[in-house]
PDB file of C-alpha atoms in Angstrom:
ATOM      1  CA  MET A 399     -73.972  17.272  97.651  1.00 42.00           C
ATOM      2  CA  PRO A 400     -74.246  18.972  94.258  1.00 50.00           C
ATOM      3  CA  ASP A 401     -70.952  19.797  92.596  1.00 64.00           C
ATOM      4  CA  SER A 402     -72.214  23.249  91.689  1.00 52.00           C
ATOM      5  CA  ASP A 403     -72.460  24.133  95.384  1.00 52.00           C
ATOM      6  CA  HIS A 404     -69.271  22.427  96.428  1.00 56.00           C
ATOM      7  CA  SER A 405     -65.800  23.804  97.014  1.00 57.00           C
ATOM      8  CA  GLY A 406     -63.059  21.274  97.643  1.00 62.00           C
ATOM      9  CA  ALA A 407     -60.721  21.349 100.620  1.00 62.00           C
ATOM     10  CA  SER A 408     -57.878  22.161  98.221  1.00 61.00           C
ATOM     11  CA  GLY A 409     -59.703  25.189  96.814  1.00 65.00           C
ATOM     12  CA  LYS A 410     -60.020  23.500  93.420  1.00 76.00           C
ATOM     13  CA  LYS A 411     -63.263  23.518  91.484  1.00 84.00           C
ATOM     14  CA  PRO A 412     -65.164  20.191  91.521  1.00 85.00           C
ATOM     15  CA  ALA A 413     -64.594  19.761  87.777  1.00 86.00           C
ATOM     16  CA  GLN A 414     -60.838  20.066  88.302  1.00 88.00           C
ATOM     17  CA  ILE A 415     -60.899  17.507  91.110  1.00 92.00           C
ATOM     18  CA  HIS A 416     -62.936  14.930  89.185  1.00 94.00           C
ATOM     19  CA  ASP A 417     -61.291  15.440  85.796  1.00 92.00           C
ATOM     20  CA  GLY A 418     -57.761  15.494  87.165  1.00 91.00           C
ATOM     21  CA  PHE A 419     -58.247  12.234  89.056  1.00 95.00           C
ATOM     22  CA  PHE A 420     -59.847  10.476  86.093  1.00 95.00           C
ATOM     23  CA  LYS A 421     -57.078  11.507  83.698  1.00 93.00           C
ATOM     24  CA  ASP A 422     -54.285  10.676  86.131  1.00 93.00           C
ATOM     25  CA  VAL A 423     -55.612   7.146  86.670  1.00 96.00           C
ATOM     26  CA  PHE A 424     -56.806   6.176  83.218  1.00 96.00           C
ATOM     27  CA  ARG A 425     -53.962   7.494  81.110  1.00 92.00           C
ATOM     28  CA  VAL A 426     -52.239   4.270  82.266  1.00 94.00           C
ATOM     29  CA  ALA A 427     -53.016   1.381  79.896  1.00 95.00           C
ATOM     30  CA  GLU A 428     -53.409  -1.335  82.543  1.00 96.00           C
ATOM     31  CA  TYR A 429     -56.235   0.539  84.242  1.00 97.00           C
ATOM     32  CA  VAL A 430     -58.023   1.348  80.974  1.00 97.00           C
ATOM     33  CA  ILE A 431     -57.970  -2.335  80.032  1.00 97.00           C
ATOM     34  CA  THR A 432     -59.532  -3.343  83.351  1.00 97.00           C
ATOM     35  CA  LEU A 433     -62.182  -0.626  83.064  1.00 97.00           C
ATOM     36  CA  ILE A 434     -63.255  -1.781  79.613  1.00 96.00           C
ATOM     37  CA  ARG A 435     -63.103  -5.470  80.508  1.00 96.00           C
ATOM     38  CA  ALA A 436     -65.479  -4.816  83.404  1.00 94.00           C
ATOM     39  CA  GLY A 437     -67.793  -2.372  81.657  1.00 91.00           C
ATOM     40  CA  ALA A 438     -67.884  -3.263  77.956  1.00 91.00           C
ATOM     41  CA  PRO A 439     -69.549  -6.156  76.106  1.00 91.00           C
ATOM     42  CA  ALA A 440     -67.336  -9.241  75.844  1.00 94.00           C
ATOM     43  CA  ASP A 441     -67.405  -9.306  72.036  1.00 94.00           C
ATOM     44  CA  LEU A 442     -65.934  -5.796  71.911  1.00 93.00           C
ATOM     45  CA  PHE A 443     -63.229  -6.580  74.431  1.00 95.00           C
ATOM     46  CA  GLU A 444     -62.182  -9.821  72.739  1.00 96.00           C
ATOM     47  CA  ILE A 445     -61.499  -8.415  69.244  1.00 95.00           C
ATOM     48  CA  ILE A 446     -58.918  -5.877  70.451  1.00 96.00           C
ATOM     49  CA  ASP A 447     -55.220  -6.639  70.755  1.00 97.00           C
ATOM     50  CA  TRP A 448     -54.694  -4.987  74.128  1.00 97.00           C
ATOM     51  CA  SER A 449     -50.913  -5.388  73.963  1.00 96.00           C
ATOM     52  CA  THR A 450     -50.941  -2.594  71.353  1.00 97.00           C
ATOM     53  CA  LEU A 451     -52.827  -0.055  73.489  1.00 96.00           C
ATOM     54  CA  SER A 452     -50.979   3.262  73.463  1.00 94.00           C
ATOM     55  CA  PHE A 453     -51.908   6.643  74.970  1.00 92.00           C
ATOM     56  CA  GLU A 454     -52.170   9.333  72.268  1.00 89.00           C
ATOM     57  CA  PRO A 455     -52.432  12.704  74.037  1.00 84.00           C
ATOM     58  CA  GLN A 456     -51.921  14.685  70.829  1.00 79.00           C
ATOM     59  CA  LEU A 457     -55.261  13.393  69.492  1.00 77.00           C
ATOM     60  CA  ILE A 458     -57.300  14.972  72.289  1.00 77.00           C
ATOM     61  CA  GLN A 459     -57.472  18.303  70.480  1.00 67.00           C
ATOM     62  CA  ALA A 460     -59.264  18.730  67.162  1.00 60.00           C
ATOM     63  CA  SER A 461     -56.577  20.561  65.218  1.00 55.00           C
ATOM     64  CA  ARG A 462     -58.954  22.181  62.738  1.00 54.00           C
ATOM     65  CA  GLN A 463     -61.459  23.337  65.325  1.00 57.00           C
ATOM     66  CA  ASN A 464     -58.810  23.901  68.030  1.00 61.00           C
ATOM     67  CA  GLU A 465     -60.946  22.450  70.812  1.00 66.00           C
ATOM     68  CA  LYS A 466     -60.954  19.413  73.061  1.00 71.00           C
ATOM     69  CA  ILE A 467     -62.921  16.452  71.725  1.00 77.00           C
ATOM     70  CA  ALA A 468     -62.019  13.830  74.318  1.00 83.00           C
ATOM     71  CA  ASP A 469     -60.514  13.410  77.766  1.00 89.00           C
ATOM     72  CA  LEU A 470     -58.260  10.481  76.852  1.00 93.00           C
ATOM     73  CA  VAL A 471     -57.497   8.852  73.484  1.00 92.00           C
ATOM     74  CA  PHE A 472     -55.700   5.564  72.855  1.00 95.00           C
ATOM     75  CA  SER A 473     -54.610   3.852  69.655  1.00 94.00           C
ATOM     76  CA  VAL A 474     -55.021   0.102  69.368  1.00 96.00           C
ATOM     77  CA  ALA A 475     -54.908  -2.668  66.766  1.00 96.00           C
ATOM     78  CA  LEU A 476     -57.656  -5.199  66.131  1.00 96.00           C
ATOM     79  CA  LYS A 477     -56.905  -8.901  66.347  1.00 96.00           C
ATOM     80  CA  ASP A 478     -56.420 -10.909  63.120  1.00 91.00           C
ATOM     81  CA  SER A 479     -56.772  -7.932  60.757  1.00 92.00           C
ATOM     82  CA  GLY A 480     -54.350  -5.611  62.541  1.00 90.00           C
ATOM     83  CA  SER A 481     -56.594  -2.709  61.555  1.00 93.00           C
ATOM     84  CA  ALA A 482     -56.149   0.501  63.527  1.00 93.00           C
ATOM     85  CA  ALA A 483     -58.758   1.749  65.971  1.00 94.00           C
ATOM     86  CA  ARG A 484     -59.067   4.542  68.507  1.00 93.00           C
ATOM     87  CA  ILE A 485     -60.510   4.176  71.976  1.00 94.00           C
ATOM     88  CA  VAL A 486     -61.938   7.532  73.039  1.00 90.00           C
ATOM     89  CA  LEU A 487     -62.807   8.114  76.696  1.00 92.00           C
ATOM     90  CA  LEU A 488     -65.101  10.952  77.692  1.00 88.00           C
ATOM     91  CA  PHE A 489     -65.653  11.536  81.393  1.00 90.00           C
ATOM     92  CA  GLU A 490     -68.946  12.918  82.651  1.00 87.00           C
ATOM     93  CA  HIS A 491     -69.369  13.968  86.261  1.00 85.00           C
ATOM     94  CA  LYS A 492     -72.368  16.272  85.775  1.00 78.00           C
ATOM     95  CA  SER A 493     -75.971  15.302  85.139  1.00 71.00           C
ATOM     96  CA  TYR A 494     -77.067  16.099  81.596  1.00 68.00           C
ATOM     97  CA  ARG A 495     -80.394  15.549  79.920  1.00 68.00           C
ATOM     98  CA  ASP A 496     -80.341  12.675  77.442  1.00 69.00           C
ATOM     99  CA  SER A 497     -80.507  15.013  74.453  1.00 75.00           C
ATOM    100  CA  GLU A 498     -77.549  17.087  75.666  1.00 79.00           C
ATOM    101  CA  LEU A 499     -75.412  13.994  76.200  1.00 78.00           C
ATOM    102  CA  VAL A 500     -76.282  12.590  72.770  1.00 79.00           C
ATOM    103  CA  ARG A 501     -75.422  15.887  71.065  1.00 81.00           C
ATOM    104  CA  GLN A 502     -72.093  16.066  72.901  1.00 81.00           C
ATOM    105  CA  ILE A 503     -71.186  12.506  71.945  1.00 81.00           C
ATOM    106  CA  ALA A 504     -72.248  12.882  68.292  1.00 82.00           C
ATOM    107  CA  ARG A 505     -70.335  16.144  67.884  1.00 83.00           C
ATOM    108  CA  ASN A 506     -67.167  14.828  69.512  1.00 83.00           C
ATOM    109  CA  GLN A 507     -67.193  11.614  67.473  1.00 84.00           C
ATOM    110  CA  PHE A 508     -67.649  13.502  64.216  1.00 85.00           C
ATOM    111  CA  LEU A 509     -64.752  15.844  65.008  1.00 83.00           C
ATOM    112  CA  MET A 510     -62.578  12.868  65.902  1.00 83.00           C
ATOM    113  CA  TYR A 511     -63.347  11.174  62.585  1.00 85.00           C
ATOM    114  CA  LEU A 512     -62.549  14.395  60.727  1.00 82.00           C
ATOM    115  CA  GLN A 513     -59.242  14.749  62.542  1.00 80.00           C
ATOM    116  CA  ASP A 514     -58.323  11.121  61.808  1.00 81.00           C
ATOM    117  CA  GLN A 515     -59.517  11.495  58.170  1.00 85.00           C
ATOM    118  CA  PHE A 516     -61.656   8.366  58.635  1.00 86.00           C
ATOM    119  CA  LYS A 517     -58.567   6.134  58.740  1.00 87.00           C
ATOM    120  CA  SER A 518     -59.479   4.330  61.974  1.00 88.00           C
ATOM    121  CA  LEU A 519     -62.539   2.921  63.628  1.00 89.00           C
ATOM    122  CA  ILE A 520     -63.467   4.802  66.785  1.00 88.00           C
ATOM    123  CA  VAL A 521     -64.740   3.156  69.963  1.00 90.00           C
ATOM    124  CA  PRO A 522     -66.445   5.939  71.951  1.00 89.00           C
ATOM    125  CA  ILE A 523     -66.887   5.306  75.666  1.00 90.00           C
ATOM    126  CA  VAL A 524     -68.476   7.662  78.175  1.00 88.00           C
ATOM    127  CA  VAL A 525     -67.566   6.999  81.813  1.00 92.00           C
ATOM    128  CA  ARG A 526     -70.302   8.415  84.018  1.00 89.00           C
ATOM    129  CA  GLN A 527     -70.018   9.424  87.666  1.00 90.00           C
ATOM    130  CA  VAL A 528     -73.552  10.707  88.208  1.00 81.00           C
ATOM    131  CA  ALA A 529     -76.490   9.183  90.033  1.00 71.00           C
ATOM    132  CA  ALA A 530     -79.073   9.867  87.315  1.00 65.00           C
ATOM    133  CA  PRO A 531     -79.959   6.719  85.331  1.00 61.00           C
ATOM    134  CA  GLN A 532     -79.143   6.668  81.632  1.00 60.00           C
ATOM    135  CA  ARG A 533     -80.279   4.491  78.740  1.00 55.00           C
ATOM    136  CA  GLU A 534     -77.660   2.210  77.238  1.00 63.00           C
ATOM    137  CA  PRO A 535     -76.407   2.559  74.642  1.00 70.00           C
ATOM    138  CA  VAL A 536     -76.679   6.214  73.631  1.00 76.00           C
ATOM    139  CA  ARG A 537     -77.730   6.661  69.990  1.00 78.00           C
ATOM    140  CA  PHE A 538     -78.026   9.699  67.748  1.00 79.00           C
ATOM    141  CA  SER A 539     -81.571   8.610  66.880  1.00 79.00           C
ATOM    142  CA  ASN A 540     -82.517   9.173  70.557  1.00 78.00           C
ATOM    143  CA  LEU A 541     -82.749  12.866  69.677  1.00 80.00           C
ATOM    144  CA  PHE A 542     -85.795  12.103  67.561  1.00 82.00           C
ATOM    145  CA  SER A 543     -87.574   9.740  69.932  1.00 79.00           C
ATOM    146  CA  LYS A 544     -90.697  11.926  69.991  1.00 84.00           C
ATOM    147  CA  LEU A 545     -91.434  11.030  66.378  1.00 85.00           C
ATOM    148  CA  PRO A 546     -94.064   8.353  65.753  1.00 90.00           C
ATOM    149  CA  ARG A 547     -92.534   4.889  65.656  1.00 84.00           C
ATOM    150  CA  LYS A 548     -93.294   4.379  61.959  1.00 88.00           C
ATOM    151  CA  HIS A 549     -91.428   7.602  61.178  1.00 88.00           C
ATOM    152  CA  LEU A 550     -88.460   6.468  63.234  1.00 82.00           C
ATOM    153  CA  ARG A 551     -88.340   3.126  61.437  1.00 81.00           C
ATOM    154  CA  ALA A 552     -88.482   4.833  58.038  1.00 86.00           C
ATOM    155  CA  LEU A 553     -86.132   7.749  58.671  1.00 84.00           C
ATOM    156  CA  CYS A 554     -83.575   6.763  61.304  1.00 78.00           C
ATOM    157  CA  ARG A 555     -81.961   4.205  59.035  1.00 78.00           C
ATOM    158  CA  TYR A 556     -80.507   7.230  57.241  1.00 82.00           C
ATOM    159  CA  CYS A 557     -79.135   8.836  60.417  1.00 77.00           C
ATOM    160  CA  VAL A 558     -75.431   8.782  61.117  1.00 77.00           C
ATOM    161  CA  SER A 559     -74.988   6.131  63.799  1.00 78.00           C
ATOM    162  CA  PHE A 560     -73.212   7.829  66.690  1.00 80.00           C
ATOM    163  CA  GLU A 561     -73.817   5.036  69.159  1.00 80.00           C
ATOM    164  CA  CYS A 562     -71.767   5.211  72.339  1.00 84.00           C
ATOM    165  CA  LEU A 563     -70.959   2.764  75.117  1.00 88.00           C
ATOM    166  CA  LEU A 564     -71.719   3.974  78.644  1.00 88.00           C
ATOM    167  CA  ILE A 565     -69.775   2.766  81.664  1.00 92.00           C
ATOM    168  CA  ASP A 566     -71.479   3.797  84.898  1.00 91.00           C
ATOM    169  CA  VAL A 567     -69.069   4.069  87.837  1.00 94.00           C
ATOM    170  CA  ASN A 568     -71.844   3.802  90.423  1.00 92.00           C
ATOM    171  CA  GLU A 569     -73.264   0.693  88.785  1.00 91.00           C
ATOM    172  CA  MET A 570     -69.819  -0.882  88.639  1.00 94.00           C
ATOM    173  CA  ASP A 571     -69.407  -0.293  92.360  1.00 95.00           C
ATOM    174  CA  ARG A 572     -72.925  -1.494  93.174  1.00 93.00           C
ATOM    175  CA  LYS A 573     -72.483  -4.734  91.229  1.00 94.00           C
ATOM    176  CA  GLY A 574     -68.888  -5.305  92.316  1.00 95.00           C
ATOM    177  CA  LEU A 575     -67.719  -5.417  88.685  1.00 95.00           C
ATOM    178  CA  ALA A 576     -64.256  -4.111  89.617  1.00 96.00           C
ATOM    179  CA  GLU A 577     -63.959  -6.106  92.844  1.00 96.00           C
ATOM    180  CA  LYS A 578     -60.422  -7.374  93.528  1.00 96.00           C
ATOM    181  CA  THR A 579     -59.038  -5.745  90.368  1.00 97.00           C
ATOM    182  CA  ASN A 580     -56.406  -3.039  90.043  1.00 97.00           C
ATOM    183  CA  ILE A 581     -59.161  -0.379  89.762  1.00 98.00           C
ATOM    184  CA  ASP A 582     -61.244  -1.618  92.707  1.00 97.00           C
ATOM    185  CA  VAL A 583     -60.102   1.274  94.903  1.00 98.00           C
ATOM    186  CA  VAL A 584     -60.596   3.806  92.085  1.00 98.00           C
ATOM    187  CA  ILE A 585     -64.189   2.793  91.369  1.00 97.00           C
ATOM    188  CA  ARG A 586     -65.067   2.805  95.075  1.00 97.00           C
ATOM    189  CA  ALA A 587     -63.516   6.277  95.550  1.00 97.00           C
ATOM    190  CA  MET A 588     -65.335   7.725  92.536  1.00 96.00           C
ATOM    191  CA  SER A 589     -68.626   6.166  93.582  1.00 95.00           C
ATOM    192  CA  LYS A 590     -68.449   7.344  97.207  1.00 94.00           C
ATOM    193  CA  VAL A 591     -66.680  10.703  96.916  1.00 95.00           C
ATOM    194  CA  ARG A 592     -69.797  12.893  96.981  1.00 92.00           C
ATOM    195  CA  ASP A 593     -71.139  11.272 100.165  1.00 91.00           C
ATOM    196  CA  PHE A 594     -67.841  10.310 101.705  1.00 92.00           C
ATOM    197  CA  GLU A 595     -67.611   9.339 105.362  1.00 89.00           C
ATOM    198  CA  VAL A 596     -64.461   9.027 107.405  1.00 84.00           C
ATOM    199  CA  GLY A 597     -65.021   5.274 107.759  1.00 87.00           C
ATOM    200  CA  ASP A 598     -64.670   4.964 103.990  1.00 93.00           C
ATOM    201  CA  LEU A 599     -60.974   5.819 104.326  1.00 92.00           C
ATOM    202  CA  GLN A 600     -60.327   2.443 105.943  1.00 94.00           C
ATOM    203  CA  ASP A 601     -62.205   0.740 103.126  1.00 95.00           C
ATOM    204  CA  LEU A 602     -59.988   2.436 100.537  1.00 95.00           C
ATOM    205  CA  LEU A 603     -56.878   1.356 102.413  1.00 94.00           C
ATOM    206  CA  GLU A 604     -58.106  -2.252 102.285  1.00 94.00           C
ATOM    207  CA  ARG A 605     -58.834  -2.070  98.553  1.00 96.00           C
ATOM    208  CA  ILE A 606     -55.450  -0.590  97.611  1.00 94.00           C
ATOM    209  CA  ARG A 607     -53.884  -4.040  98.055  1.00 94.00           C
ATOM    210  CA  TYR A 608     -55.179  -5.087  94.618  1.00 96.00           C
ATOM    211  CA  VAL A 609     -53.111  -2.428  92.863  1.00 97.00           C
ATOM    212  CA  PRO A 610     -49.761  -3.813  91.578  1.00 95.00           C
ATOM    213  CA  ALA A 611     -47.073  -3.328  94.197  1.00 94.00           C
ATOM    214  CA  ASP A 612     -44.885  -1.144  91.991  1.00 94.00           C
ATOM    215  CA  ASP A 613     -47.722   1.370  91.540  1.00 94.00           C
ATOM    216  CA  ARG A 614     -49.428   1.090  94.913  1.00 93.00           C
ATOM    217  CA  LYS A 615     -47.962   4.186  96.543  1.00 90.00           C
ATOM    218  CA  ARG A 616     -48.698   6.415  93.541  1.00 90.00           C
ATOM    219  CA  MET A 617     -52.270   5.161  93.354  1.00 93.00           C
ATOM    220  CA  PHE A 618     -52.749   5.562  97.096  1.00 91.00           C
ATOM    221  CA  ASP A 619     -51.596   9.181  96.864  1.00 89.00           C
ATOM    222  CA  LEU A 620     -53.967   9.760  93.957  1.00 91.00           C
ATOM    223  CA  VAL A 621     -56.999   8.201  95.650  1.00 94.00           C
ATOM    224  CA  PHE A 622     -56.491   9.831  99.033  1.00 90.00           C
ATOM    225  CA  GLY A 623     -55.615  13.153  97.446  1.00 88.00           C
ATOM    226  CA  TYR A 624     -58.838  12.925  95.444  1.00 92.00           C
ATOM    227  CA  VAL A 625     -61.179  12.227  98.362  1.00 92.00           C
ATOM    228  CA  CYS A 626     -59.430  14.733 100.635  1.00 88.00           C
ATOM    229  CA  ASP A 627     -59.478  17.446  97.957  1.00 88.00           C
ATOM    230  CA  TYR A 628     -63.204  16.960  97.562  1.00 92.00           C
ATOM    231  CA  ASN A 629     -64.150  16.544 101.231  1.00 90.00           C
ATOM    232  CA  ALA A 630     -63.164  19.403 103.506  1.00 83.00           C
ATOM    233  CA  HIS A 631     -64.297  17.559 106.652  1.00 85.00           C
ATOM    234  CA  ILE A 632     -61.486  14.964 106.509  1.00 86.00           C
ATOM    235  CA  THR A 633     -58.660  15.765 108.914  1.00 83.00           C
ATOM    236  CA  ALA A 634     -55.021  14.703 109.072  1.00 79.00           C
ATOM    237  CA  ASP A 635     -55.650  12.949 112.412  1.00 80.00           C
ATOM    238  CA  GLU A 636     -58.357  10.792 110.854  1.00 85.00           C
ATOM    239  CA  ILE A 637     -55.936   9.644 108.172  1.00 84.00           C
ATOM    240  CA  LEU A 638     -53.213   9.034 110.736  1.00 79.00           C
ATOM    241  CA  ASN A 639     -55.567   6.872 112.827  1.00 84.00           C
ATOM    242  CA  LEU A 640     -56.185   4.388 110.027  1.00 88.00           C
ATOM    243  CA  LYS A 641     -55.486   0.798 111.049  1.00 90.00           C
ATOM    244  CA  THR A 642     -52.519  -0.505 109.078  1.00 89.00           C
ATOM    245  CA  LYS A 643     -51.466  -4.146 108.775  1.00 89.00           C
ATOM    246  CA  THR A 644     -48.091  -3.813 107.088  1.00 88.00           C
ATOM    247  CA  SER A 645     -45.157  -1.426 107.099  1.00 85.00           C
ATOM    248  CA  GLU A 646     -46.002  -0.592 103.469  1.00 88.00           C
ATOM    249  CA  GLU A 647     -49.485   0.530 104.488  1.00 89.00           C
ATOM    250  CA  ARG A 648     -48.045   2.610 107.295  1.00 85.00           C
ATOM    251  CA  GLN A 649     -45.657   4.325 104.912  1.00 83.00           C
ATOM    252  CA  MET A 650     -48.498   5.024 102.495  1.00 85.00           C
ATOM    253  CA  VAL A 651     -50.566   6.580 105.275  1.00 85.00           C
ATOM    254  CA  LEU A 652     -47.675   8.820 106.271  1.00 78.00           C
ATOM    255  CA  SER A 653     -47.272   9.783 102.617  1.00 75.00           C
ATOM    256  CA  ALA A 654     -50.981  10.599 102.489  1.00 75.00           C
ATOM    257  CA  ILE A 655     -50.505  12.924 105.453  1.00 74.00           C
ATOM    258  CA  ASP A 656     -47.800  14.759 103.514  1.00 68.00           C
ATOM    259  CA  THR A 657     -50.119  14.971 100.505  1.00 64.00           C
ATOM    260  CA  PHE A 658     -52.975  16.150 102.711  1.00 65.00           C
ATOM    261  CA  ARG A 659     -50.826  18.911 104.169  1.00 61.00           C
ATOM    262  CA  GLY A 660     -49.493  19.878 100.757  1.00 60.00           C
ATOM    263  CA  GLU A 661     -45.953  18.865 101.667  1.00 51.00           C
ATOM    264  CA  GLY A 662     -45.441  16.080  99.127  1.00 48.00           C
ATOM    265  CA  ARG A 663     -47.955  16.479  96.324  1.00 47.00           C
ATOM    266  CA  ALA A 664     -47.125  13.421  94.242  1.00 47.00           C
ATOM    267  CA  GLU A 665     -43.958  14.683  92.580  1.00 54.00           C
ATOM    268  CA  GLY A 666     -43.735  11.494  90.526  1.00 50.00           C
ATOM    269  CA  LEU A 667     -47.156  12.216  89.085  1.00 56.00           C
ATOM    270  CA  GLN A 668     -46.176  15.801  88.265  1.00 67.00           C
ATOM    271  CA  GLU A 669     -43.028  14.551  86.561  1.00 66.00           C
ATOM    272  CA  GLY A 670     -45.144  12.260  84.364  1.00 62.00           C
ATOM    273  CA  ARG A 671     -47.330  15.208  83.371  1.00 71.00           C
ATOM    274  CA  ARG A 672     -44.259  17.286  82.575  1.00 81.00           C
ATOM    275  CA  GLU A 673     -42.898  14.550  80.301  1.00 77.00           C
ATOM    276  CA  ILE A 674     -46.185  14.406  78.392  1.00 74.00           C
ATOM    277  CA  ALA A 675     -46.239  18.202  78.126  1.00 83.00           C
ATOM    278  CA  ALA A 676     -42.707  18.292  76.729  1.00 86.00           C
ATOM    279  CA  SER A 677     -43.585  15.662  74.125  1.00 79.00           C
ATOM    280  CA  LEU A 678     -46.689  17.573  73.014  1.00 79.00           C
ATOM    281  CA  LEU A 679     -44.842  20.899  72.788  1.00 88.00           C
ATOM    282  CA  GLN A 680     -42.113  19.286  70.689  1.00 86.00           C
ATOM    283  CA  LYS A 681     -44.825  17.979  68.342  1.00 78.00           C
ATOM    284  CA  GLY A 682     -46.125  21.506  67.853  1.00 83.00           C
ATOM    285  CA  MET A 683     -49.129  21.655  70.174  1.00 81.00           C
ATOM    286  CA  VAL A 684     -49.701  25.184  71.445  1.00 85.00           C
ATOM    287  CA  PRO A 685     -49.203  25.801  75.199  1.00 89.00           C
ATOM    288  CA  GLU A 686     -52.890  26.542  75.856  1.00 85.00           C
ATOM    289  CA  GLU A 687     -53.836  23.109  74.528  1.00 80.00           C
ATOM    290  CA  VAL A 688     -51.063  21.428  76.541  1.00 82.00           C
ATOM    291  CA  VAL A 689     -52.465  23.009  79.716  1.00 83.00           C
ATOM    292  CA  GLU A 690     -55.889  21.523  78.898  1.00 76.00           C
ATOM    293  CA  VAL A 691     -54.509  18.049  78.177  1.00 70.00           C
ATOM    294  CA  THR A 692     -52.086  17.713  81.110  1.00 76.00           C
ATOM    295  CA  ASN A 693     -53.777  19.773  83.856  1.00 74.00           C
ATOM    296  CA  LEU A 694     -50.482  21.568  84.437  1.00 83.00           C
ATOM    297  CA  SER A 695     -50.579  25.305  85.046  1.00 87.00           C
ATOM    298  CA  SER A 696     -49.792  27.752  82.251  1.00 89.00           C
ATOM    299  CA  GLU A 697     -46.668  28.789  84.181  1.00 90.00           C
ATOM    300  CA  GLN A 698     -45.429  25.189  84.344  1.00 91.00           C
ATOM    301  CA  VAL A 699     -45.993  24.682  80.620  1.00 91.00           C
ATOM    302  CA  GLU A 700     -44.247  27.975  79.868  1.00 91.00           C
ATOM    303  CA  THR A 701     -41.230  26.795  81.876  1.00 92.00           C
ATOM    304  CA  ILE A 702     -41.119  23.526  79.924  1.00 92.00           C
ATOM    305  CA  GLN A 703     -41.359  25.428  76.627  1.00 91.00           C
ATOM    306  CA  LYS A 704     -38.439  27.660  77.632  1.00 89.00           C
ATOM    307  CA  LYS A 705     -36.368  24.594  78.513  1.00 88.00           C
ATOM    308  CA  ILE A 706     -37.101  23.064  75.091  1.00 90.00           C
ATOM    309  CA  ASN A 707     -36.128  26.344  73.411  1.00 88.00           C
ATOM    310  CA  GLY A 708     -32.938  26.563  75.465  1.00 85.00           C
ATOM    311  CA  VAL A 709     -34.072  29.736  77.181  1.00 81.00           C
ATOM    312  CA  PRO A 710     -32.558  30.081  80.700  1.00 73.00           C
TER     313      PRO A 710
END
């Protein structure tokens, strides 16, 4: 089911559904760490001091160009040296030609280096949710692949190396790379959402058990809200008929019904977004940029700004 022809049950655009879910899940450090452990080369994972990973929402906008250059940005220190690095996550849920993807990655990386004034190493990671196969890794020199090989060998050594790691959600699900981890349910939901069947709801309920207990309800609301927003054919009765094994699962299902009906739309999640928005506004980010970063509405951000300014 192509996204361009799809309208979610919530009335949201497909891009809003996909992007909102990705940002809500992976702005939490524990889930980012699992994603990179499962999808990145071991030598990259092992040199990073993951205890220093910190979400940096203010770095998502390129201040000079006033445009978004990433979906999520984290600061981190490297082991032994303590040198600073940035982990930049870009989320792609549409199919692009190779050349378009390479141009997007190269441009975004360059803007990020300019913003950071080349003080930190940048680890660019594209998380893909599309069925089309893609070469790994992506390199800037791919743009010139039609040149004769001898020309490539002679000239591409002088190209800026905008190489980028690709993490393919569908491949992760196919190979079970996230199996029995805290993102098991997330990867399955993202992989199946476009061709979702009602029976997959039970599968998601089974996989939620690997999420830490203190975050299980929030994640359940996120995952079920995501698949229900995208798939108009899912009904409240089908959610209610899920087979539960524990009282916790039963409570989560009832919560999902509230979310489905729009009666309890993850207030804890909204509160987290509001806190991030307030922090960004206090640091001087303009409201339009805060809307882009947090997925809050312009009215919500305006209300937060008034509260900061002491306006009743």
